Each structure stands twice: as C-alpha cells, then as structure tokens.
mmCIF file of C-alpha atoms (C1' of nucleotides) in Angstrom:
data_model
loop_
_atom_site.group_PDB
_atom_site.id
_atom_site.type_symbol
_atom_site.label_atom_id
_atom_site.label_comp_id
_atom_site.label_asym_id
_atom_site.label_seq_id
_atom_site.Cartn_x
_atom_site.Cartn_y
_atom_site.Cartn_z
ATOM 1 C CA UNK A 296 -50.065 33.098 144.101
ATOM 2 C CA UNK A 297 -50.787 36.529 142.698
ATOM 3 C CA UNK A 298 -49.579 37.457 139.263
ATOM 4 C CA UNK A 299 -50.352 41.133 139.753
ATOM 5 C CA UNK A 300 -46.801 42.054 140.489
ATOM 6 C CA UNK A 301 -45.734 40.761 137.111
ATOM 7 C CA UNK A 302 -48.743 41.970 135.177
ATOM 8 C CA UNK A 303 -47.930 45.618 135.773
ATOM 9 C CA UNK A 304 -45.183 46.785 133.426
ATOM 10 C CA UNK A 305 -42.565 49.193 134.673
ATOM 11 C CA UNK A 306 -42.684 52.693 133.345
ATOM 12 C CA UNK A 307 -39.815 53.549 131.008
ATOM 13 C CA UNK A 308 -38.289 55.521 133.855
ATOM 14 C CA UNK A 309 -38.441 52.568 136.216
ATOM 15 C CA UNK A 310 -36.765 50.402 133.623
ATOM 16 C CA UNK A 311 -33.922 52.825 133.146
ATOM 17 C CA UNK A 312 -33.591 53.106 136.925
ATOM 18 C CA UNK A 313 -33.275 49.348 137.185
ATOM 19 C CA UNK A 314 -30.771 49.337 134.361
ATOM 20 C CA UNK A 315 -28.632 52.091 135.791
ATOM 21 C CA UNK A 316 -28.677 51.045 139.411
ATOM 22 C CA UNK A 317 -27.676 47.497 138.576
ATOM 23 C CA UNK A 318 -27.744 44.662 141.070
ATOM 24 C CA UNK A 319 -28.181 45.640 144.687
ATOM 25 C CA UNK A 320 -28.697 42.199 146.182
ATOM 26 C CA UNK A 321 -28.480 38.624 145.057
ATOM 27 C CA UNK A 322 -30.466 38.395 141.849
ATOM 28 C CA UNK A 323 -32.191 35.075 141.486
ATOM 29 C CA UNK A 324 -34.271 33.557 138.758
ATOM 30 C CA UNK A 325 -38.046 33.760 139.167
ATOM 31 C CA UNK A 326 -40.160 30.655 139.652
ATOM 32 C CA UNK A 327 -40.596 28.904 136.288
ATOM 33 C CA UNK A 328 -44.376 29.262 136.407
ATOM 34 C CA UNK A 329 -44.334 32.932 137.388
ATOM 35 C CA UNK A 330 -44.273 34.336 133.877
ATOM 36 C CA UNK A 331 -46.848 32.213 132.069
ATOM 37 C CA UNK A 332 -50.028 34.029 133.103
ATOM 38 C CA UNK A 333 -48.817 37.585 132.445
ATOM 39 C CA UNK A 334 -47.336 36.605 129.075
ATOM 40 C CA UNK A 335 -50.561 34.892 128.028
ATOM 41 C CA UNK A 336 -52.555 37.941 129.139
ATOM 42 C CA UNK A 337 -50.217 40.198 127.209
ATOM 43 C CA UNK A 338 -50.627 37.975 124.150
ATOM 44 C CA UNK A 339 -54.403 38.272 124.305
ATOM 45 C CA UNK A 340 -54.044 42.019 123.827
ATOM 46 C CA UNK A 341 -51.028 42.189 121.536
ATOM 47 C CA UNK A 342 -51.033 39.158 119.252
ATOM 48 C CA UNK A 343 -50.600 39.908 115.568
ATOM 49 C CA UNK A 344 -53.407 38.760 113.327
ATOM 50 C CA UNK A 345 -51.412 36.304 111.244
ATOM 51 C CA UNK A 346 -53.295 34.190 108.695
ATOM 52 C CA UNK A 347 -51.833 30.881 109.867
ATOM 53 C CA UNK A 348 -53.130 31.617 113.362
ATOM 54 C CA UNK A 349 -56.754 31.942 112.309
ATOM 55 C CA UNK A 350 -59.148 29.196 113.267
ATOM 56 C CA UNK A 351 -59.927 28.459 109.616
ATOM 57 C CA UNK A 352 -56.294 27.697 108.813
ATOM 58 C CA UNK A 353 -55.693 24.013 108.057
ATOM 59 C CA UNK A 354 -52.870 21.952 109.574
ATOM 60 C CA UNK A 355 -51.305 22.031 106.105
ATOM 61 C CA UNK A 356 -51.413 25.826 106.221
ATOM 62 C CA UNK A 357 -49.656 25.733 109.566
ATOM 63 C CA UNK A 358 -47.031 23.331 108.256
ATOM 64 C CA UNK A 359 -46.356 25.482 105.196
ATOM 65 C CA UNK A 360 -46.018 28.567 107.383
ATOM 66 C CA UNK A 361 -43.516 26.842 109.644
ATOM 67 C CA UNK A 362 -41.363 25.805 106.689
ATOM 68 C CA UNK A 363 -41.406 29.318 105.293
ATOM 69 C CA UNK A 364 -40.708 30.901 108.665
ATOM 70 C CA UNK A 365 -37.534 28.893 109.232
ATOM 71 C CA UNK A 366 -34.981 31.700 109.289
ATOM 72 C CA UNK A 367 -37.250 34.044 107.357
ATOM 73 C CA UNK A 368 -39.127 37.036 108.855
ATOM 74 C CA UNK A 369 -42.931 37.070 109.028
ATOM 75 C CA UNK A 370 -43.192 40.135 106.798
ATOM 76 C CA UNK A 371 -41.569 38.317 103.900
ATOM 77 C CA UNK A 372 -43.618 35.144 104.324
ATOM 78 C CA UNK A 373 -47.133 36.582 104.265
ATOM 79 C CA UNK A 374 -47.546 36.975 100.522
ATOM 80 C CA UNK A 375 -45.806 33.773 99.334
ATOM 81 C CA UNK A 376 -47.757 31.801 101.941
ATOM 82 C CA UNK A 377 -51.068 33.117 100.673
ATOM 83 C CA UNK A 378 -50.228 32.311 97.049
ATOM 84 C CA UNK A 379 -48.854 28.894 97.984
ATOM 85 C CA UNK A 380 -52.043 27.798 99.744
ATOM 86 C CA UNK A 381 -54.174 29.263 97.006
ATOM 87 C CA UNK A 382 -52.359 27.097 94.492
ATOM 88 C CA UNK A 383 -51.832 24.019 96.673
ATOM 89 C CA UNK A 384 -54.573 23.878 99.312
ATOM 90 C CA UNK A 385 -53.623 20.329 100.337
ATOM 91 C CA UNK A 386 -50.438 18.241 100.562
ATOM 92 C CA UNK A 387 -51.799 16.062 97.781
ATOM 93 C CA UNK A 388 -52.109 19.016 95.427
ATOM 94 C CA UNK A 389 -48.470 19.875 95.910
ATOM 95 C CA UNK A 390 -47.329 16.262 95.687
ATOM 96 C CA UNK A 391 -48.931 15.984 92.244
ATOM 97 C CA UNK A 392 -46.549 18.583 90.828
ATOM 98 C CA UNK A 393 -42.845 18.316 90.075
ATOM 99 C CA UNK A 394 -40.591 19.482 92.904
ATOM 100 C CA UNK A 395 -39.271 22.224 90.624
ATOM 101 C CA UNK A 396 -42.630 23.967 90.765
ATOM 102 C CA UNK A 397 -42.263 24.214 94.527
ATOM 103 C CA UNK A 398 -38.802 25.689 94.062
ATOM 104 C CA UNK A 399 -40.174 28.183 91.558
ATOM 105 C CA UNK A 400 -43.061 29.203 93.789
ATOM 106 C CA UNK A 401 -40.658 29.567 96.695
ATOM 107 C CA UNK A 402 -39.376 32.632 94.918
ATOM 108 C CA UNK A 403 -36.955 34.735 96.897
ATOM 109 C CA UNK A 404 -37.742 33.383 100.350
ATOM 110 C CA UNK A 405 -34.225 32.026 100.618
ATOM 111 C CA UNK A 406 -32.836 28.610 101.543
ATOM 112 C CA UNK A 407 -34.623 26.923 98.594
ATOM 113 C CA UNK A 408 -33.833 23.459 99.925
ATOM 114 C CA UNK A 409 -36.780 24.143 102.205
ATOM 115 C CA UNK A 410 -39.047 24.161 99.144
ATOM 116 C CA UNK A 411 -37.674 20.806 98.072
ATOM 117 C CA UNK A 412 -38.182 19.390 101.547
ATOM 118 C CA UNK A 413 -41.698 20.775 101.807
ATOM 119 C CA UNK A 414 -42.523 19.053 98.543
ATOM 120 C CA UNK A 415 -40.977 15.835 99.841
ATOM 121 C CA UNK A 416 -42.959 16.204 103.060
ATOM 122 C CA UNK A 417 -46.161 16.553 101.031
ATOM 123 C CA UNK A 418 -45.322 13.345 99.178
ATOM 124 C CA UNK A 419 -44.579 11.550 102.457
ATOM 125 C CA UNK A 420 -47.849 12.779 103.965
ATOM 126 C CA UNK A 421 -49.679 11.271 101.015
ATOM 127 C CA UNK A 422 -47.813 7.979 101.266
ATOM 128 C CA UNK A 423 -47.705 7.497 105.009
ATOM 129 C CA UNK A 424 -50.551 9.552 106.460
ATOM 130 C CA UNK A 425 -53.370 9.313 103.949
ATOM 131 C CA UNK A 426 -52.892 12.918 102.952
ATOM 132 C CA UNK A 427 -53.394 14.291 106.479
ATOM 133 C CA UNK A 428 -50.692 16.233 108.282
ATOM 134 C CA UNK A 429 -49.904 13.971 111.252
ATOM 135 C CA UNK A 430 -50.639 15.079 114.824
ATOM 136 C CA UNK A 431 -48.010 12.962 116.485
ATOM 137 C CA UNK A 432 -44.729 14.659 117.274
ATOM 138 C CA UNK A 433 -42.610 11.675 116.286
ATOM 139 C CA UNK A 434 -44.441 11.275 112.989
ATOM 140 C CA UNK A 435 -44.011 14.964 112.253
ATOM 141 C CA UNK A 436 -40.342 14.729 113.115
ATOM 142 C CA UNK A 437 -39.910 11.956 110.584
ATOM 143 C CA UNK A 438 -41.017 14.215 107.729
ATOM 144 C CA UNK A 439 -38.342 15.780 105.514
ATOM 145 C CA UNK A 440 -37.382 19.275 106.665
ATOM 146 C CA UNK A 441 -39.162 18.902 109.998
ATOM 147 C CA UNK A 442 -36.887 19.183 113.016
ATOM 148 C CA UNK A 443 -37.589 19.426 116.700
ATOM 149 C CA UNK A 444 -38.883 22.971 116.561
ATOM 150 C CA UNK A 445 -41.172 22.530 113.556
ATOM 151 C CA UNK A 446 -42.617 19.263 114.878
ATOM 152 C CA UNK A 447 -43.450 20.904 118.197
ATOM 153 C CA UNK A 448 -44.852 24.000 116.508
ATOM 154 C CA UNK A 449 -47.172 22.074 114.183
ATOM 155 C CA UNK A 450 -48.331 19.770 116.980
ATOM 156 C CA UNK A 451 -49.041 22.862 119.081
ATOM 157 C CA UNK A 452 -50.534 25.281 116.591
ATOM 158 C CA UNK A 453 -52.393 22.867 114.329
ATOM 159 C CA UNK A 454 -53.524 20.354 116.940
ATOM 160 C CA UNK A 455 -53.240 22.101 120.318
ATOM 161 C CA UNK A 456 -50.933 19.410 121.624
ATOM 162 C CA UNK A 457 -48.689 20.131 124.590
ATOM 163 C CA UNK A 458 -45.070 20.256 123.435
ATOM 164 C CA UNK A 459 -42.376 22.666 124.550
ATOM 165 C CA UNK A 460 -41.672 24.962 121.618
ATOM 166 C CA UNK A 461 -38.133 26.235 121.747
ATOM 167 C CA UNK A 462 -37.527 28.641 118.914
ATOM 168 C CA UNK A 463 -35.055 31.493 118.828
ATOM 169 C CA UNK A 464 -37.597 33.885 120.377
ATOM 170 C CA UNK A 465 -38.500 31.640 123.287
ATOM 171 C CA UNK A 466 -34.869 30.807 123.918
ATOM 172 C CA UNK A 467 -34.018 34.492 124.159
ATOM 173 C CA UNK A 468 -36.923 35.196 126.526
ATOM 174 C CA UNK A 469 -35.957 32.314 128.794
ATOM 175 C CA UNK A 470 -32.290 33.270 128.730
ATOM 176 C CA UNK A 471 -33.063 36.790 129.837
ATOM 177 C CA UNK A 472 -35.772 36.080 132.391
ATOM 178 C CA UNK A 473 -34.219 33.031 134.058
ATOM 179 C CA UNK A 474 -30.494 33.108 133.312
ATOM 180 C CA UNK A 475 -30.033 36.835 133.228
ATOM 181 C CA UNK A 476 -28.047 36.663 130.011
ATOM 182 C CA UNK A 477 -28.675 38.748 126.930
ATOM 183 C CA UNK A 478 -28.617 35.782 124.574
ATOM 184 C CA UNK A 479 -29.076 32.009 124.828
ATOM 185 C CA UNK A 480 -26.262 29.561 124.027
ATOM 186 C CA UNK A 481 -25.386 29.061 120.348
ATOM 187 C CA UNK A 482 -27.400 25.836 120.156
ATOM 188 C CA UNK A 483 -30.271 24.557 122.322
ATOM 189 C CA UNK A 484 -29.019 22.763 125.433
ATOM 190 C CA UNK A 485 -30.460 20.072 127.680
ATOM 191 C CA UNK A 486 -30.929 22.703 130.378
ATOM 192 C CA UNK A 487 -32.933 24.918 128.052
ATOM 193 C CA UNK A 488 -35.224 22.051 127.109
ATOM 194 C CA UNK A 489 -35.753 21.147 130.743
ATOM 195 C CA UNK A 490 -36.569 24.737 131.603
ATOM 196 C CA UNK A 491 -38.922 25.090 128.644
ATOM 197 C CA UNK A 492 -40.814 22.030 129.835
ATOM 198 C CA UNK A 493 -41.092 23.353 133.378
ATOM 199 C CA UNK A 494 -42.283 26.758 132.227
ATOM 200 C CA UNK A 495 -44.909 25.327 129.873
ATOM 201 C CA UNK A 496 -48.400 25.332 131.417
ATOM 202 C CA UNK A 497 -49.904 21.906 130.701
ATOM 203 C CA UNK A 498 -53.437 23.217 130.201
ATOM 204 C CA UNK A 499 -52.623 26.157 127.926
ATOM 205 C CA UNK A 500 -49.486 24.839 126.304
ATOM 206 C CA UNK A 501 -50.286 25.875 122.754
ATOM 207 C CA UNK A 502 -51.293 29.377 123.768
ATOM 208 C CA UNK A 503 -48.175 29.669 125.844
ATOM 209 C CA UNK A 504 -46.043 28.601 122.892
ATOM 210 C CA UNK A 505 -47.533 31.257 120.640
ATOM 211 C CA UNK A 506 -47.467 33.887 123.372
ATOM 212 C CA UNK A 507 -43.854 33.364 124.378
ATOM 213 C CA UNK A 508 -42.752 33.393 120.749
ATOM 214 C CA UNK A 509 -44.686 36.584 120.154
ATOM 215 C CA UNK A 510 -43.134 38.247 123.179
ATOM 216 C CA UNK A 511 -39.686 37.472 121.827
ATOM 217 C CA UNK A 512 -40.631 38.684 118.366
ATOM 218 C CA UNK A 513 -42.243 41.963 119.394
ATOM 219 C CA UNK A 514 -40.824 42.983 122.785
ATOM 220 C CA UNK A 515 -37.904 40.855 123.939
ATOM 221 C CA UNK A 516 -36.109 41.373 120.653
ATOM 222 C CA UNK A 517 -32.477 40.581 119.918
ATOM 223 C CA UNK A 518 -31.575 44.236 119.515
ATOM 224 C CA UNK A 519 -33.250 47.143 121.286
ATOM 225 C CA UNK A 520 -35.652 45.145 123.441
ATOM 226 C CA UNK A 521 -38.675 47.151 124.575
ATOM 227 C CA UNK A 522 -38.482 46.300 128.247
ATOM 228 C CA UNK A 523 -40.848 49.153 129.127
ATOM 229 C CA UNK A 524 -43.596 47.256 127.302
ATOM 230 C CA UNK A 525 -42.767 43.848 128.767
ATOM 231 C CA UNK A 526 -45.355 42.100 130.937
ATOM 232 C CA UNK A 527 -42.657 40.292 132.927
ATOM 233 C CA UNK A 528 -40.046 42.998 133.284
ATOM 234 C CA UNK A 529 -40.338 42.901 137.060
ATOM 235 C CA UNK A 530 -39.558 39.201 137.087
ATOM 236 C CA UNK A 531 -36.709 39.457 134.585
ATOM 237 C CA UNK A 532 -33.320 38.487 135.907
ATOM 238 C CA UNK A 533 -31.511 40.183 133.037
ATOM 239 C CA UNK A 534 -33.220 43.503 133.778
ATOM 240 C CA UNK A 535 -32.558 43.081 137.503
ATOM 241 C CA UNK A 536 -28.871 42.604 136.713
ATOM 242 C CA UNK A 537 -28.829 45.842 134.748
ATOM 243 C CA UNK A 538 -29.135 44.260 131.298
ATOM 244 C CA UNK A 539 -25.511 43.101 131.053
ATOM 245 C CA UNK A 540 -24.166 42.885 127.507
ATOM 246 C CA UNK A 541 -23.460 39.507 125.938
ATOM 247 C CA UNK A 542 -20.393 37.939 127.513
ATOM 248 C CA UNK A 543 -18.486 35.233 125.720
ATOM 249 C CA UNK A 544 -17.300 34.379 122.249
ATOM 250 C CA UNK A 545 -18.739 36.691 119.579
ATOM 251 C CA UNK A 546 -21.786 35.230 117.940
ATOM 252 C CA UNK A 547 -21.304 33.925 114.434
ATOM 253 C CA UNK A 548 -22.763 36.205 111.821
ATOM 254 C CA UNK A 549 -23.188 34.679 108.389
ATOM 255 C CA UNK A 550 -21.196 36.210 105.602
ATOM 256 C CA UNK A 551 -22.970 36.257 102.288
ATOM 257 C CA UNK A 552 -21.333 38.496 99.724
ATOM 258 C CA UNK A 553 -19.000 36.462 97.579
ATOM 259 C CA UNK A 554 -19.961 33.104 99.084
ATOM 260 C CA UNK A 555 -21.150 30.015 97.256
ATOM 261 C CA UNK A 556 -24.574 30.743 98.652
ATOM 262 C CA UNK A 557 -24.746 33.986 96.771
ATOM 263 C CA UNK A 558 -23.693 32.270 93.563
ATOM 264 C CA UNK A 559 -26.218 29.469 94.093
ATOM 265 C CA UNK A 560 -28.864 32.115 94.585
ATOM 266 C CA UNK A 561 -27.963 33.852 91.339
ATOM 267 C CA UNK A 562 -27.939 30.606 89.363
ATOM 268 C CA UNK A 563 -31.249 29.458 90.775
ATOM 269 C CA UNK A 564 -32.814 32.829 90.111
ATOM 270 C CA UNK A 565 -32.141 32.369 86.403
ATOM 271 C CA UNK A 566 -33.592 28.860 86.426
ATOM 272 C CA UNK A 567 -36.716 29.982 88.272
ATOM 273 C CA UNK A 568 -37.388 32.526 85.568
ATOM 274 C CA UNK A 569 -37.392 29.937 82.770
ATOM 275 C CA UNK A 570 -39.948 27.198 82.310
ATOM 276 C CA UNK A 571 -37.685 24.963 80.253
ATOM 277 C CA UNK A 572 -33.983 24.093 80.060
ATOM 278 C CA UNK A 573 -31.478 26.934 80.276
ATOM 279 C CA UNK A 574 -28.255 26.697 78.232
ATOM 280 C CA UNK A 575 -24.956 26.907 80.070
ATOM 281 C CA UNK A 576 -24.055 30.341 78.708
ATOM 282 C CA UNK A 577 -27.097 31.883 80.373
ATOM 283 C CA UNK A 578 -25.726 30.711 83.691
ATOM 284 C CA UNK A 579 -22.154 31.733 82.996
ATOM 285 C CA UNK A 580 -22.988 35.429 82.964
ATOM 286 C CA UNK A 581 -24.216 35.582 86.561
ATOM 287 C CA UNK A 582 -20.780 35.279 88.187
ATOM 288 C CA UNK A 583 -17.262 36.014 86.930
ATOM 289 C CA UNK A 584 -15.343 33.294 88.788
ATOM 290 C CA UNK A 585 -15.733 30.124 86.711
ATOM 291 C CA UNK A 586 -14.371 27.858 89.424
ATOM 292 C CA UNK A 587 -16.802 29.094 92.027
ATOM 293 C CA UNK A 588 -19.625 29.071 89.507
ATOM 294 C CA UNK A 589 -18.967 25.442 88.681
ATOM 295 C CA UNK A 590 -18.769 24.531 92.342
ATOM 296 C CA UNK A 591 -22.064 26.260 93.076
ATOM 297 C CA UNK A 592 -23.792 24.550 90.171
ATOM 298 C CA UNK A 593 -22.399 21.185 91.247
ATOM 299 C CA UNK A 594 -23.807 21.674 94.732
ATOM 300 C CA UNK A 595 -27.199 22.635 93.347
ATOM 301 C CA UNK A 596 -27.198 19.450 91.292
ATOM 302 C CA UNK A 597 -26.146 17.440 94.329
ATOM 303 C CA UNK A 598 -28.971 18.970 96.354
ATOM 304 C CA UNK A 599 -31.515 18.110 93.685
ATOM 305 C CA UNK A 600 -32.386 21.753 93.157
ATOM 306 C CA UNK A 601 -31.172 21.583 89.540
ATOM 307 C CA UNK A 602 -31.242 18.862 86.896
ATOM 308 C CA UNK A 603 -29.327 18.503 83.688
ATOM 309 C CA UNK A 604 -31.290 18.411 80.464
ATOM 310 C CA UNK A 605 -28.935 17.445 77.692
ATOM 311 C CA UNK A 606 -26.306 20.169 77.707
ATOM 312 C CA UNK A 607 -28.652 22.527 79.539
ATOM 313 C CA UNK A 608 -30.002 22.897 83.064
ATOM 314 C CA UNK A 609 -33.445 23.203 84.565
ATOM 315 C CA UNK A 610 -35.460 22.928 87.753
ATOM 316 C CA UNK A 611 -36.318 19.342 88.739
ATOM 317 C "C1'" DA B 184 -20.110 19.898 117.133
ATOM 318 C "C1'" DA B 185 -19.334 23.006 113.690
ATOM 319 C "C1'" DT B 186 -20.761 24.291 108.954
ATOM 320 C "C1'" DT B 187 -23.592 25.114 105.382
ATOM 321 C "C1'" DC B 188 -27.571 26.736 103.354
ATOM 322 C "C1'" DG B 189 -30.604 32.845 100.841
ATOM 323 C "C1'" DT B 190 -32.474 37.053 101.149
ATOM 324 C "C1'" DG B 191 -33.723 41.580 102.446
ATOM 325 C "C1'" DG B 192 -35.079 45.006 105.983
ATOM 326 C "C1'" DA B 193 -33.676 47.760 109.937
ATOM 327 C "C1'" DG B 194 -30.655 50.466 112.651
ATOM 328 C "C1'" DT C 173 -22.362 51.823 104.330
ATOM 329 C "C1'" DC C 174 -22.127 47.887 107.020
ATOM 330 C "C1'" DT C 175 -23.534 44.791 110.531
ATOM 331 C "C1'" DC C 176 -26.967 42.120 112.365
ATOM 332 C "C1'" DC C 177 -30.278 38.705 112.106
ATOM 333 C "C1'" DA C 178 -35.130 36.471 111.028
ATOM 334 C "C1'" DA C 179 -40.798 30.780 113.853
ATOM 335 C "C1'" DG C 180 -34.052 25.895 111.749
ATOM 336 C "C1'" DA C 181 -32.589 21.563 109.534
ATOM 337 C "C1'" DA C 182 -29.278 18.479 107.870
ATOM 338 C "C1'" DT C 183 -24.879 16.692 107.818
#
DNA sequence: AATTCGTGGAG
DNA sequence: TCTCCAAGAAT
C-alpha cells in the first residue's frame, strides 16, 4: 500500500476548497494503519528538541516530565524540569527530602498535589523497585500519581515498550481523522482505546506515540488547527466533512477566579516563600472571605500539602 | 460518572 | 477583557 497520497499535504487553497465544498459523497474513516507512516515521517522533520526526549535522559527524567506535563504546557515545564533534575537526579535523592521541598520546588506549575505524588512515587520506587523506575505498565500504574496515560507514556518513552498512549492530543487527532468530529468525547471511551490500539504500529509504537502527540500539539490543535501543514489532511474525515464545528453539550471550562482553588493557590504561595512555620495572620491577608479561607486551608491540610506547627502552618 | 484540583499564555 | 485550555489523576 502506498502512503504517498497521505504524505503530500494539501496546499492552503486545497484545504479551504475542501472546507468550503463540504461533503460530496459518503465520507468514511480511513484505514487505521493509513496514517502511521506519514505522521512518523512528519515527526522526523518537525519534532521539537525537548530535553526529556534526548537519548541521555534517564527514565526518572521522563517520569518527572510526565508528572509536570499533566495539564501544564511544555513551555512552562522546561525550566522547572531542568532545575528539578539538577537537584534530584534520582528518585532516591528526592525521597531523602521532606515532601514539602518537592512542593516548594514545584513552584507555580499548578496542581501542587502532583508534587506530593511525585515525591510519594519516588519513595515507592525506592521501596518497591530498588530505586529504578519500573518498566512494567502495571507496576508504573501502581505508583502514586501515575494513571493510565502516564504509565503508558513512561513505558513508551523511557523503555520503548509498546503501549497505546492516549493523551488529549492523540485523542483529538483520532477524533478528527477517524470520527470526523472536532473534539473527542469528554472522557476516554472503550472505542477510543480500541482504535488507539489498532492504529499503533507494533514495531514503532514508541515513535508513533511521540509523533501522534506532537502532531496534536503542533498542527492538529484544539483551536485554529493548521490543516495546511498536516501530513494526513487528505485522509482526515473531519476535513473531508468540511470541518464541522463541535456538536453536543458545551465542553466544561474550568472557572478559577474566586474558587477555592485560587485561595489554595494564594495560601500555598505564602508557605512556599517561607522556610519555617508561618503564623495565621500571614495567611489571613491573602483572601478577604474568612469562611472560604478556612475551607481552603482545611483542604490543604487534608491533602497533606500543609501541616500545622503549633499555632502556625508550614509545608510538610 | 461527575467534580475537583493551579496557573498563565494566546487569541 | 474574557474565554479557552495545556503530555491527567483521584475520588
């Protein structure tokens, strides 16, 4: 089977023609294996040079990157990742420090529970895996903060194991190419997992995982996709259908201003900036609503992100 | 299954 | 300005 037809991108004009003319005949999904070769070829030319992709990056470096990249853009992760690995080059090094140091070093990456879980994962790796990041998907999955995506990503990128990697980028690519919809379902479905497994080339699975993620991140983006630069535009069902807009219930955007999350963030910011215990009054000034402030602090304590120290508060 | 959990850059 | 959303996980 020739891949030439897919390897030649449409010109911008051809894309707009396809978009404007809309469907002329029955539009069917391409064969699952039709897109792998052109996407991998595209990746060879267009991959970003990210530090956790270099051959000298340890499995621990990959694991740290995956934690930091959960819901956080690459551009914001680069610098904290570099400093993190400089300070803690192994899981053991991190496990030797209090969890609060991980929370402090996490800085403003957001979702600081990830820092706590990464620290807990480092401890577990020392206890259960002799200090080595495990290769096995099930063992990875058992680590704190490691879900289906992260386990598959670490197995793939650190150990070149063949696991379908279904992140938000890949899900969007598959939704567009095969389902002809602008966006995937709200949460991963059985059908998506089955498709991801069929699309994955057994012999280049890890490369495919990185390549399909990269395509979603750089070309098949959530807003303003660059279809004129896409290596599989001619196979894409969504493009063939005229790029129909998302149909269905509006997708949940997360409010932030005025939420407990914002208050938690403000409280934790103060605690990160102080080595020792912080008296209550230093926390009281970050938010006017005492009820919400108390609730936020309670939840931080419940999460283990904050500890009491006499009458004061500090990182764990 | 639906919510909760930070932060900041881009359009 | 305001909305969207970025390599998810846990509950």
